[in-house]
Short mmCIF file of C-alpha atoms and ligand atoms in Angstrom, two decimals:
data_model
loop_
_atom_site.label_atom_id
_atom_site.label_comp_id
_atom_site.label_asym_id
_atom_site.label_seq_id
_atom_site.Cartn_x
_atom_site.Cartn_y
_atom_site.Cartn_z
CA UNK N 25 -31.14 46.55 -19.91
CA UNK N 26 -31.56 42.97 -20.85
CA UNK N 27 -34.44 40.81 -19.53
CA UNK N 28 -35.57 36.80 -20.17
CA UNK N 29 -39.62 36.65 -20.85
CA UNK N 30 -41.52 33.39 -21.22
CA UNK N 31 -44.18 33.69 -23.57
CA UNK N 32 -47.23 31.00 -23.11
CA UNK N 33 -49.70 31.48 -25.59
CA UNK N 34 -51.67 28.47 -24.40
CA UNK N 35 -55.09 27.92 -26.51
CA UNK N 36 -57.73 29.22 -28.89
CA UNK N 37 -56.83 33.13 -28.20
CA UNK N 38 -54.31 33.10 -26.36
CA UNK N 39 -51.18 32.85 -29.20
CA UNK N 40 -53.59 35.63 -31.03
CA UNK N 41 -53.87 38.14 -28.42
CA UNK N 42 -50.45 37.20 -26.82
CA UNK N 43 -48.83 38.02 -30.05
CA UNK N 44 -49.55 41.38 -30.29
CA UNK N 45 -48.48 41.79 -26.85
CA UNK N 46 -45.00 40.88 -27.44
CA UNK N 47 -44.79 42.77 -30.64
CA UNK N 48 -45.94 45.84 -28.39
CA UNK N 49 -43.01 44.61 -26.11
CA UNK N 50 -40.88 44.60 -29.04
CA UNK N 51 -42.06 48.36 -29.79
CA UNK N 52 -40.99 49.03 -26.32
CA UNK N 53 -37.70 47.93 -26.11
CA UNK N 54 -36.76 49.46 -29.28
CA UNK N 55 -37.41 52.55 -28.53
CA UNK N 56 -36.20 52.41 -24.64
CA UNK N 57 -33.03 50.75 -25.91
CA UNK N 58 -33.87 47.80 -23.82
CA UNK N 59 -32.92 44.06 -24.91
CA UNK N 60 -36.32 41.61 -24.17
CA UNK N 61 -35.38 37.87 -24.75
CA UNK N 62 -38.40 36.10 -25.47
CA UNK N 63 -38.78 31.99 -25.24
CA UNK N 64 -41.91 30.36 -26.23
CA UNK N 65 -43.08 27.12 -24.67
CA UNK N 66 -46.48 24.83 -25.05
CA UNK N 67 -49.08 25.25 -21.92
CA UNK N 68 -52.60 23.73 -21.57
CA UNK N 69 -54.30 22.19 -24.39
CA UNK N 70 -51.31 23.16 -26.55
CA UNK N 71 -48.92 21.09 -24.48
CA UNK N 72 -51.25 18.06 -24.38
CA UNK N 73 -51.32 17.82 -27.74
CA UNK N 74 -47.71 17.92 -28.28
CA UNK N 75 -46.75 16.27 -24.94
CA UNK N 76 -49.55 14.89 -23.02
CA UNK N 77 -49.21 17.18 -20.50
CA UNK N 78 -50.92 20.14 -19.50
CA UNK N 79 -47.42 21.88 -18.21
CA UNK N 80 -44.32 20.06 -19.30
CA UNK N 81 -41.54 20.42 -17.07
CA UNK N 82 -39.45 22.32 -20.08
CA UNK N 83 -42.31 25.27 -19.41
CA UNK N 84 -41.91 25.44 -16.15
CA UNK N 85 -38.28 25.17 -15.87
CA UNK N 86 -38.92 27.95 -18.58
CA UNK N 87 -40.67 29.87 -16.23
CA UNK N 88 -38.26 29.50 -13.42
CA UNK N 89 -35.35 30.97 -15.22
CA UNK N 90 -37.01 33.81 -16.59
CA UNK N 91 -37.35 37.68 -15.56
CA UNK N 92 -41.29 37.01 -16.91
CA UNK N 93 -43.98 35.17 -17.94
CA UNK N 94 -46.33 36.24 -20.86
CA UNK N 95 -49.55 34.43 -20.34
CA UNK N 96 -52.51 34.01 -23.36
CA UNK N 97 -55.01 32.04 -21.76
CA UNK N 98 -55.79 28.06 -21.82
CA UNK N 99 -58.46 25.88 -22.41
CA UNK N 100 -61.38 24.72 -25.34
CA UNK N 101 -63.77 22.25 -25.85
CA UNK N 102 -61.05 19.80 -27.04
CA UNK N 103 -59.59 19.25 -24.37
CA UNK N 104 -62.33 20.74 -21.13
CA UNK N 105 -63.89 17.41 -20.97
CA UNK N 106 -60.97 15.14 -20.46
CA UNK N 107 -62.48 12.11 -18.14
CA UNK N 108 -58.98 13.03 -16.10
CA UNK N 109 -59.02 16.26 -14.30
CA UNK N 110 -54.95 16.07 -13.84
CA UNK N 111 -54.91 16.39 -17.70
CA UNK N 112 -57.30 19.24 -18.17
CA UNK N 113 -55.87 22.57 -19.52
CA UNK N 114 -56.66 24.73 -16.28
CA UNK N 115 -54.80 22.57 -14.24
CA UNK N 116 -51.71 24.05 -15.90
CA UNK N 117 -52.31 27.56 -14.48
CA UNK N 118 -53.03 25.51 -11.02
CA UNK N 119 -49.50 24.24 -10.88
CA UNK N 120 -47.91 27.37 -12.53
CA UNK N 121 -49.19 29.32 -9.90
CA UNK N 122 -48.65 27.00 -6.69
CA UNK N 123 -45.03 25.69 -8.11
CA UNK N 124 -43.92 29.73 -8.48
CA UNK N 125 -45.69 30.76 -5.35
CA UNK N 126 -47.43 33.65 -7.50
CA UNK N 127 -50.14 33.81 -4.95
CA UNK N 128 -51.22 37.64 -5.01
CA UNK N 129 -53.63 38.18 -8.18
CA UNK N 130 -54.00 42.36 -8.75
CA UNK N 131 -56.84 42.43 -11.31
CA UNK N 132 -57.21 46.74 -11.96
CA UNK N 133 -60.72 47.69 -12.82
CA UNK N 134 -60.40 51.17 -14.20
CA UNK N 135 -62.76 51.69 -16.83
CA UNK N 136 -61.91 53.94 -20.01
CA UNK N 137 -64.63 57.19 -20.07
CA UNK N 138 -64.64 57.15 -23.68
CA UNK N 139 -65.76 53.23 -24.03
CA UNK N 140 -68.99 54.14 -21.18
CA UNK N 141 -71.62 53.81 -23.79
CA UNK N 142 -70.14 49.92 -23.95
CA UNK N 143 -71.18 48.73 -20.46
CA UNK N 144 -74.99 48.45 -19.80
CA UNK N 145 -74.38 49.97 -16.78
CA UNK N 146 -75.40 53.83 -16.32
CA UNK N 147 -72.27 56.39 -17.37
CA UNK N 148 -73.06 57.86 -14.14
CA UNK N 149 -72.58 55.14 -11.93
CA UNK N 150 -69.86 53.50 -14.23
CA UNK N 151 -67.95 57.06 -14.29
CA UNK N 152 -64.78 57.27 -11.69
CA UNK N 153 -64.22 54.09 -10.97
CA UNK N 154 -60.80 52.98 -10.04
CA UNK N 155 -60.90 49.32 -8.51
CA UNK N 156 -57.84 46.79 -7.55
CA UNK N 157 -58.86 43.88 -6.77
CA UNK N 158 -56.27 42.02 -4.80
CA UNK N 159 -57.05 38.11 -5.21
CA UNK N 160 -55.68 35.54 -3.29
CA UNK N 161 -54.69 32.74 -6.09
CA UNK N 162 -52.88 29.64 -4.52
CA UNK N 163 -55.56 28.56 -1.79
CA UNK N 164 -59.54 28.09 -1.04
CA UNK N 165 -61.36 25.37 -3.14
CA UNK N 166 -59.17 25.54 -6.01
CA UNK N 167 -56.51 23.69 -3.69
CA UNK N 168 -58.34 22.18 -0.80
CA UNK N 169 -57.69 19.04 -0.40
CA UNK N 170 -59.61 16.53 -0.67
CA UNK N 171 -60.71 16.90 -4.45
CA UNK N 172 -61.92 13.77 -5.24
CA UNK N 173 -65.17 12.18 -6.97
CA UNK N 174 -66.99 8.94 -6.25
CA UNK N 175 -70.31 7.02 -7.21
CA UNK N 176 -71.95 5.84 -4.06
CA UNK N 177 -75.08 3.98 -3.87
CA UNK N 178 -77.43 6.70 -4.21
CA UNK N 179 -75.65 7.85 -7.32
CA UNK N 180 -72.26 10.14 -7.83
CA UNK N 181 -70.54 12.28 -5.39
CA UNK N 182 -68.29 15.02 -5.95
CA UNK N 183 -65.96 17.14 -3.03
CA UNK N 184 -63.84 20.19 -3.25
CA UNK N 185 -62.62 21.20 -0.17
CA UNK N 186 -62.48 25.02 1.06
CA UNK N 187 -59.64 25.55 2.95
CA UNK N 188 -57.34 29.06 4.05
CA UNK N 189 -54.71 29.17 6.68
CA UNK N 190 -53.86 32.17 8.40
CA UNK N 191 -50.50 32.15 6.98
CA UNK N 192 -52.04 32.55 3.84
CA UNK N 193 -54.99 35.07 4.58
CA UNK N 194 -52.20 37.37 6.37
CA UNK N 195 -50.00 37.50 3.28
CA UNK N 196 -52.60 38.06 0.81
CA UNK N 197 -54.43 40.90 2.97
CA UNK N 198 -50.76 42.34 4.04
CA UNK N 199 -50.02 43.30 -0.08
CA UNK N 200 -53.54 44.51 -0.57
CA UNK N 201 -53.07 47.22 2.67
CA UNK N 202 -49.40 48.06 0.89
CA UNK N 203 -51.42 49.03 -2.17
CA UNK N 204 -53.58 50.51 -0.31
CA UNK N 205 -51.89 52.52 1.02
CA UNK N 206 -50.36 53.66 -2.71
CA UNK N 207 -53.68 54.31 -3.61
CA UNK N 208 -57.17 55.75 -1.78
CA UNK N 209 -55.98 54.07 1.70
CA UNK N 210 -59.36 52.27 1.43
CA UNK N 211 -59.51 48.75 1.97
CA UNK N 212 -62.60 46.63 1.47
CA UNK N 213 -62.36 42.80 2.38
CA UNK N 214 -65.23 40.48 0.78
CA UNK N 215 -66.38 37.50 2.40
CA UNK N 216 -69.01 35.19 3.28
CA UNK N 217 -68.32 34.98 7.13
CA UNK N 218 -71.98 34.40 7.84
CA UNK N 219 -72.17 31.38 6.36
CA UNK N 220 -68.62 29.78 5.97
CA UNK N 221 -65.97 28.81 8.89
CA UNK N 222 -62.83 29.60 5.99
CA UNK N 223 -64.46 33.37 5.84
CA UNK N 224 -64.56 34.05 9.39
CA UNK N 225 -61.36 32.88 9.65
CA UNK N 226 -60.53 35.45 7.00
CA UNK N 227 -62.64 38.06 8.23
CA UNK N 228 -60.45 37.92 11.94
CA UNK N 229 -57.32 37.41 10.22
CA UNK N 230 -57.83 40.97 7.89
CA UNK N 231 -58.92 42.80 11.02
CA UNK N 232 -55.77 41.48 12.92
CA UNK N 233 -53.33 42.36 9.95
CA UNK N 234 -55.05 45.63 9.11
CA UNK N 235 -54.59 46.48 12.62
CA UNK N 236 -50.72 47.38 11.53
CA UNK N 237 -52.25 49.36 9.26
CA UNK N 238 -53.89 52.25 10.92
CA UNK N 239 -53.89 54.66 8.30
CA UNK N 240 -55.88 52.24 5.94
CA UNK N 241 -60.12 52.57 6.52
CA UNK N 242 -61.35 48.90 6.38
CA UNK N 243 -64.70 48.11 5.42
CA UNK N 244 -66.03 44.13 5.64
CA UNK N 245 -68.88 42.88 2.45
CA UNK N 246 -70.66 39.78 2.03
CA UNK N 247 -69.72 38.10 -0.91
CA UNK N 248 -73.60 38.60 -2.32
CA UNK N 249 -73.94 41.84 -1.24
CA UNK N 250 -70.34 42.91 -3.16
CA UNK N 251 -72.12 41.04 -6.41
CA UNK N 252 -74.54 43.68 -6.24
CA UNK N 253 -72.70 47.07 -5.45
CA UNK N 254 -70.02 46.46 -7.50
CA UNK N 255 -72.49 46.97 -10.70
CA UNK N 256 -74.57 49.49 -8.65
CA UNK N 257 -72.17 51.30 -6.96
CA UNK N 258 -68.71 50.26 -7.97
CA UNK N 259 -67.00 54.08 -7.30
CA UNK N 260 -67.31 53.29 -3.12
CA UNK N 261 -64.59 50.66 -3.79
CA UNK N 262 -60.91 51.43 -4.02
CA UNK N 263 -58.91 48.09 -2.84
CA UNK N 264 -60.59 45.09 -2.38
CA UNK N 265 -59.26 41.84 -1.33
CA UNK N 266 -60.98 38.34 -1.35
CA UNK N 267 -60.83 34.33 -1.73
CA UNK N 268 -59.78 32.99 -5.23
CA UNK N 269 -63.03 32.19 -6.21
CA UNK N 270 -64.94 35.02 -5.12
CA UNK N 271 -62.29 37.50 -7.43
CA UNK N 272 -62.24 34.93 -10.08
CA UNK N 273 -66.31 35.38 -10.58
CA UNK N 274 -66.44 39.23 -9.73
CA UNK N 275 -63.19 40.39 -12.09
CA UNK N 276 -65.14 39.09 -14.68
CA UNK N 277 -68.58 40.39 -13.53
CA UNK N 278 -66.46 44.24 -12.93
CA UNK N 279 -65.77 43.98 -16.23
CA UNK N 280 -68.66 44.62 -17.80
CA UNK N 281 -67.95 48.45 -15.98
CA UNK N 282 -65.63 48.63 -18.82
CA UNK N 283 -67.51 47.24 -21.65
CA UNK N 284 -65.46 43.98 -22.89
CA UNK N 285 -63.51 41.38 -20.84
CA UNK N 286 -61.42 42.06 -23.44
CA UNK N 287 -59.60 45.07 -21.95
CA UNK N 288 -59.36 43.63 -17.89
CA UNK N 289 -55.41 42.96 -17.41
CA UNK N 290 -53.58 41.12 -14.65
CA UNK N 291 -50.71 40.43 -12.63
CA UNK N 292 -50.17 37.47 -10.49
CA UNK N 293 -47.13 37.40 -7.95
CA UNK N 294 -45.27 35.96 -5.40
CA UNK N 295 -45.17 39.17 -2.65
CA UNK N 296 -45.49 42.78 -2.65
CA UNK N 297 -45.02 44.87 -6.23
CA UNK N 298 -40.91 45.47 -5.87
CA UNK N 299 -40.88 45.75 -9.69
CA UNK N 300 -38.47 43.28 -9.35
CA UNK N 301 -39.22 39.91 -9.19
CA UNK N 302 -40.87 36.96 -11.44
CA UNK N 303 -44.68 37.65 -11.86
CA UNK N 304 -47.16 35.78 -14.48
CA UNK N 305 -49.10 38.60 -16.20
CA UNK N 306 -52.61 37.22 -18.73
CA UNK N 307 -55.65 38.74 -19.44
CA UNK N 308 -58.49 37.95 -17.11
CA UNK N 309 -60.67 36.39 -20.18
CA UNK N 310 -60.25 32.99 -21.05
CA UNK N 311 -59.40 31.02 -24.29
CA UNK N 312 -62.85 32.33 -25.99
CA UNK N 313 -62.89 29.67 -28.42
CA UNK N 314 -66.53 31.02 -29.86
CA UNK N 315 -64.01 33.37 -31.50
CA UNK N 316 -60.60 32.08 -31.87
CA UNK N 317 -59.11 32.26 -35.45
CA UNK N 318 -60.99 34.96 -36.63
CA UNK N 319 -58.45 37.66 -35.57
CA UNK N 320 -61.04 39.29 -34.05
CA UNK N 321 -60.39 39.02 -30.46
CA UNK N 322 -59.47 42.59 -28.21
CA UNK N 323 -56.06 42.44 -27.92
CA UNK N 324 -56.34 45.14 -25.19
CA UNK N 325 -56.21 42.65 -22.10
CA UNK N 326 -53.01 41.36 -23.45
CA UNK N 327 -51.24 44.64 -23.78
CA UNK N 328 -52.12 45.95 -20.80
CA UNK N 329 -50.27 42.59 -19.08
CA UNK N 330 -47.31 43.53 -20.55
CA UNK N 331 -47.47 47.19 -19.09
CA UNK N 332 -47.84 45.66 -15.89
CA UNK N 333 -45.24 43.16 -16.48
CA UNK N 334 -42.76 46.03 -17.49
CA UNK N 335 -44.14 47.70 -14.20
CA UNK N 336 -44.26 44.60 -11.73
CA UNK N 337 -41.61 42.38 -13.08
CA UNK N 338 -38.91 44.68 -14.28
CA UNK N 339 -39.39 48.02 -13.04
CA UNK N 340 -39.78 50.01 -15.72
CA UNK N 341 -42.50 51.89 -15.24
CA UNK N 342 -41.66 54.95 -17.77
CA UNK N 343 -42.01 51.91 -20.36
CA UNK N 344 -45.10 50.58 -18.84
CA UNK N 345 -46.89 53.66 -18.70
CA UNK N 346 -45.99 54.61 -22.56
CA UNK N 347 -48.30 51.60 -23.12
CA UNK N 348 -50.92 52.76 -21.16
CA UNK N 349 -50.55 55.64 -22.61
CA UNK N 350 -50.62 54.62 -26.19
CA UNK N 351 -53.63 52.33 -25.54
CA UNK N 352 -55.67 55.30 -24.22
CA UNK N 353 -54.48 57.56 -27.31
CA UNK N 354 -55.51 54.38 -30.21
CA UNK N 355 -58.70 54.30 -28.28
CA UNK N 356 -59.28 58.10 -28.35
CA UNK N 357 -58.52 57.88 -32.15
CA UNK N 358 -61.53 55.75 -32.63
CA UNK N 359 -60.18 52.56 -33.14
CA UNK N 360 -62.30 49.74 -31.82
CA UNK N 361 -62.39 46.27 -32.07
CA UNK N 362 -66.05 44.35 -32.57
CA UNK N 363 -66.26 43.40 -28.73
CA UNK N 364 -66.41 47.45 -28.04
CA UNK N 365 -67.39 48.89 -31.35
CA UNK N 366 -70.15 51.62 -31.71
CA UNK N 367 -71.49 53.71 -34.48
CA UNK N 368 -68.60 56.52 -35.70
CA UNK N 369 -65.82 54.55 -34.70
CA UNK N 370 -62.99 52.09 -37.03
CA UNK N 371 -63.47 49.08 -36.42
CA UNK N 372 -60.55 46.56 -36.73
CA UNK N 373 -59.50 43.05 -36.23
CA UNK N 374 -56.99 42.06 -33.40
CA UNK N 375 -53.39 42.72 -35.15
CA UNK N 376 -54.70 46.51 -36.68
CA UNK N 377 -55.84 47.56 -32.82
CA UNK N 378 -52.08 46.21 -31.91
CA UNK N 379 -50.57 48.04 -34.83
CA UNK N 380 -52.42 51.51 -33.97
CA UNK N 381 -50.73 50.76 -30.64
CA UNK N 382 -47.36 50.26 -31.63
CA UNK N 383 -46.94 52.87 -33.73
CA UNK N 384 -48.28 55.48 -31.34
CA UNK N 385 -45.00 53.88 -28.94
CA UNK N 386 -43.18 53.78 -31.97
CA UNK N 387 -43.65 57.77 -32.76
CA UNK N 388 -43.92 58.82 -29.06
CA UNK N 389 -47.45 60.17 -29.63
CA UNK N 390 -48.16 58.59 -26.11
P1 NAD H 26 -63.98 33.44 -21.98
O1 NAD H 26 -63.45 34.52 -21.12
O2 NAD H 26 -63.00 32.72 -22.82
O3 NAD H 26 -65.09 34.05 -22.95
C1 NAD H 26 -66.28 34.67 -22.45
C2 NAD H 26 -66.86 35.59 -23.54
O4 NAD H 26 -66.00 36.74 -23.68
C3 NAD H 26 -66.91 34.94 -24.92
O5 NAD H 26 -68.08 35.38 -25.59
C4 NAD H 26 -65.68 35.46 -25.63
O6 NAD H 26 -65.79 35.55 -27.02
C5 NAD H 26 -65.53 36.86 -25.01
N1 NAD H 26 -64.12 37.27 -24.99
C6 NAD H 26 -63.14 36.76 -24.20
N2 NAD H 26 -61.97 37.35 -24.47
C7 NAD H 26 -62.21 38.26 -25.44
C8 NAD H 26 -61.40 39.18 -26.15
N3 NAD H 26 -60.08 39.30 -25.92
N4 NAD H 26 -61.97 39.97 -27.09
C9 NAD H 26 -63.29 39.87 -27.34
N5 NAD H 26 -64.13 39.03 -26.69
C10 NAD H 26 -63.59 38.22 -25.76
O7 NAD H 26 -64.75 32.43 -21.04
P2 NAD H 26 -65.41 31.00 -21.36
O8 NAD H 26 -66.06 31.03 -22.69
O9 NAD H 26 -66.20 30.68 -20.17
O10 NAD H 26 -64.19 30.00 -21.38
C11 NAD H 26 -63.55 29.55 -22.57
C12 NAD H 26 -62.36 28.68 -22.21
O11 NAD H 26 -61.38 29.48 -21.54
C13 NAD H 26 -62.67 27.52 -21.28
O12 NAD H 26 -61.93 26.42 -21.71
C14 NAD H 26 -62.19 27.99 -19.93
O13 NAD H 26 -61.82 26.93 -19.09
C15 NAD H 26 -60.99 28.81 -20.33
N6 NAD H 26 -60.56 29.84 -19.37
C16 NAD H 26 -59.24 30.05 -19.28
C17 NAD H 26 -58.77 31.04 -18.43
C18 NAD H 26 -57.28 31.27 -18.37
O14 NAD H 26 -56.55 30.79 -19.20
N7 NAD H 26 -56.80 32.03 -17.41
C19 NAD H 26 -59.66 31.83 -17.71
C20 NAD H 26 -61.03 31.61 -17.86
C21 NAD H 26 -61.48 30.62 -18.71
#
């Protein structure tokens, strides 16, 4: 079969990691006899350099016409500072996201048993767990309007506004009951309805939708308590839904449950997983520019996005899970890169880890 995917490197890591995961495509389609088109384009601090614009219209028309997007990450001190917030590198993802309507963030937190000596949290607690996070991605104070920032005469004055509709809470809660209901058919919704009027909102809304859903068990968590049990007791939690800032800040904090940031993959769409339909996939890290250009970044986040973009985007899930597969098999071979290295194992740079991959897809030893 023949597909279109945009590949957006963006900054710092991002080509790095980004290219491996489009060789492993590459691998892929080779040996499924499928035909992957890919198109690069500039995003983030990239595309201000060559354009002066975070997202050029070219990208996202890009974007638009494709089956795909392949996403690095975007951002760096160059460009984090710029006096104008419109021509920051984030704001690229912000637009990517709102003008494609990807608005459903799955962020799978399944940590590998043979990497449990990597987290600082206890194997025993670590051990089982089997997390998707469902975040919502196009609202809350990301998108609240207003945004704005002042100097008044007691000094300067900054607002983001918090802001969820039910429209938006519904849709967002409906796709994390569907997977749900693929999974454990346990659904936990973190908020902080004690404190803010958005969260009860969301906390009535969740209870109204998961009221269709009588087959799913729904559990409610304050935001702080969630920071805590998700290190202390992350194998309660099966699907869990929340705000975009709230799975922004605990993606990254489940990821120490699998020892690196560099292994945490994502998919960001506009509905319920068809396997059919445009979806952005990145790795949940950012740019890390403390270690850009030393072709030592994991390049496991980034390959594990394009499994779920084979999966999510164009429903090829024998493909998808070959990756998966081959991942688990280069890790069980010993192969490590610094981020998750230990005594006894190989350690490599970012294009060897990739290699190991590929030709584990390459020989069917998956
Ligand atoms: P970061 O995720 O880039 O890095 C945090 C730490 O994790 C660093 O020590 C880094 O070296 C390490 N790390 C990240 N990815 C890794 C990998 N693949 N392998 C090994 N180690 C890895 O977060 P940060 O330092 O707070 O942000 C850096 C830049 O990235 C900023 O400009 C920020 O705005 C941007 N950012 C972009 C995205 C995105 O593109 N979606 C997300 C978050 C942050």
């Amino acid at each position: 079969m023949s597909f279109k995917i945009a590949v957006l490197g963006g900054d710092c890591v991002g080509p790095e990691v980004t290219a491996e995961a489009q060789r492993v495509l590459v691998a892929v389609s080779k040996r499924f006899g499928h035909d992957f088109l890919f198109t690069e384009a500039p995003v983030g601090g990239a595309a201000l350099d060559a354009v002066g614009v975070p997202l050029p219209d070219e990208t996202l028309n890009l974007c638009r016409n494709s089956d795909a997007i392949l996403f690095g990450s975007i951002g760096g001190p160059r460009w984090d500072d710029n006096s104008r917030f419109d021509l920051r590198p984030g704001q690229a993802l912000l637009s990517l996201r709102e003008s494609l309507g990807l608005f459903a963030n799955l962020r799978p937190v399944k940590p590998y048993p043979l990497l449990a000596d990597k987290s600082p949290v206890r194997p025993e607690v670590v051990r089982g767990t089997d997390i998707m996070v469902v975040r919502e991605l196009t609202g809350d104070v990301y998108f609240g309007q207003p945004k704005k920032r002042w100097v008044t005469p007691e000094g300067r004055r900054a607002v983001d506004t918090m802001d969820y509709s039910e429209r938006e809470i519904a849709r967002i809660v409906r796709v994390a009951c569907e997977l749900a209901r693929q999974r454990k058919k346990r659904l936990t919704s973190v908020d902080k309805s004690n404190a803010l009027i958005t969260y009860r909102l969301w906390k009535e809304v969740v209870i109204e939708v998961c009221a269709e859903y009588p087959d799913i068990e729904l559990s409610h968590i304050l935001a702080d308590n969630f920071a805590m049990q998700i290190v202390s007791n992350p194998t309660r939690f099966d699907v869990v839904v929340t705000g975009n800032l709230f799975g922004d800040i605990f993606t990254d904090e489940a990821s120490v449950l699998a020892g690196s940031i560099g292994l945490l993959p994502s998919a960001s769409l506009a509905g319920l997983p068809t396997g059919r339909a445009l979806g952005l996939y990145e790795p949940i890290h950012g740019s890390a520019p403390d270690i850009a250009g030393k072709g030592i970044a994991n390049p496991i986040a980034a390959i594990l996005s394009a499994a779920l973009l084979l999966r999510y985007s164009l429903g090829l899930e024998k493909e998808a899970r070959a990756v998966e597969h081959a991942v688990s098999a280069t890790l069980g071979a010993g192969y490590r890169t610094a981020d998750i290295a230990s005594p006894g194992s190989t350690q490599v740079g970012t294009r060897e880890m990739a290699r190991q991959v590929i030709d584990r897809i390459s020989t069917k030893e998956d």
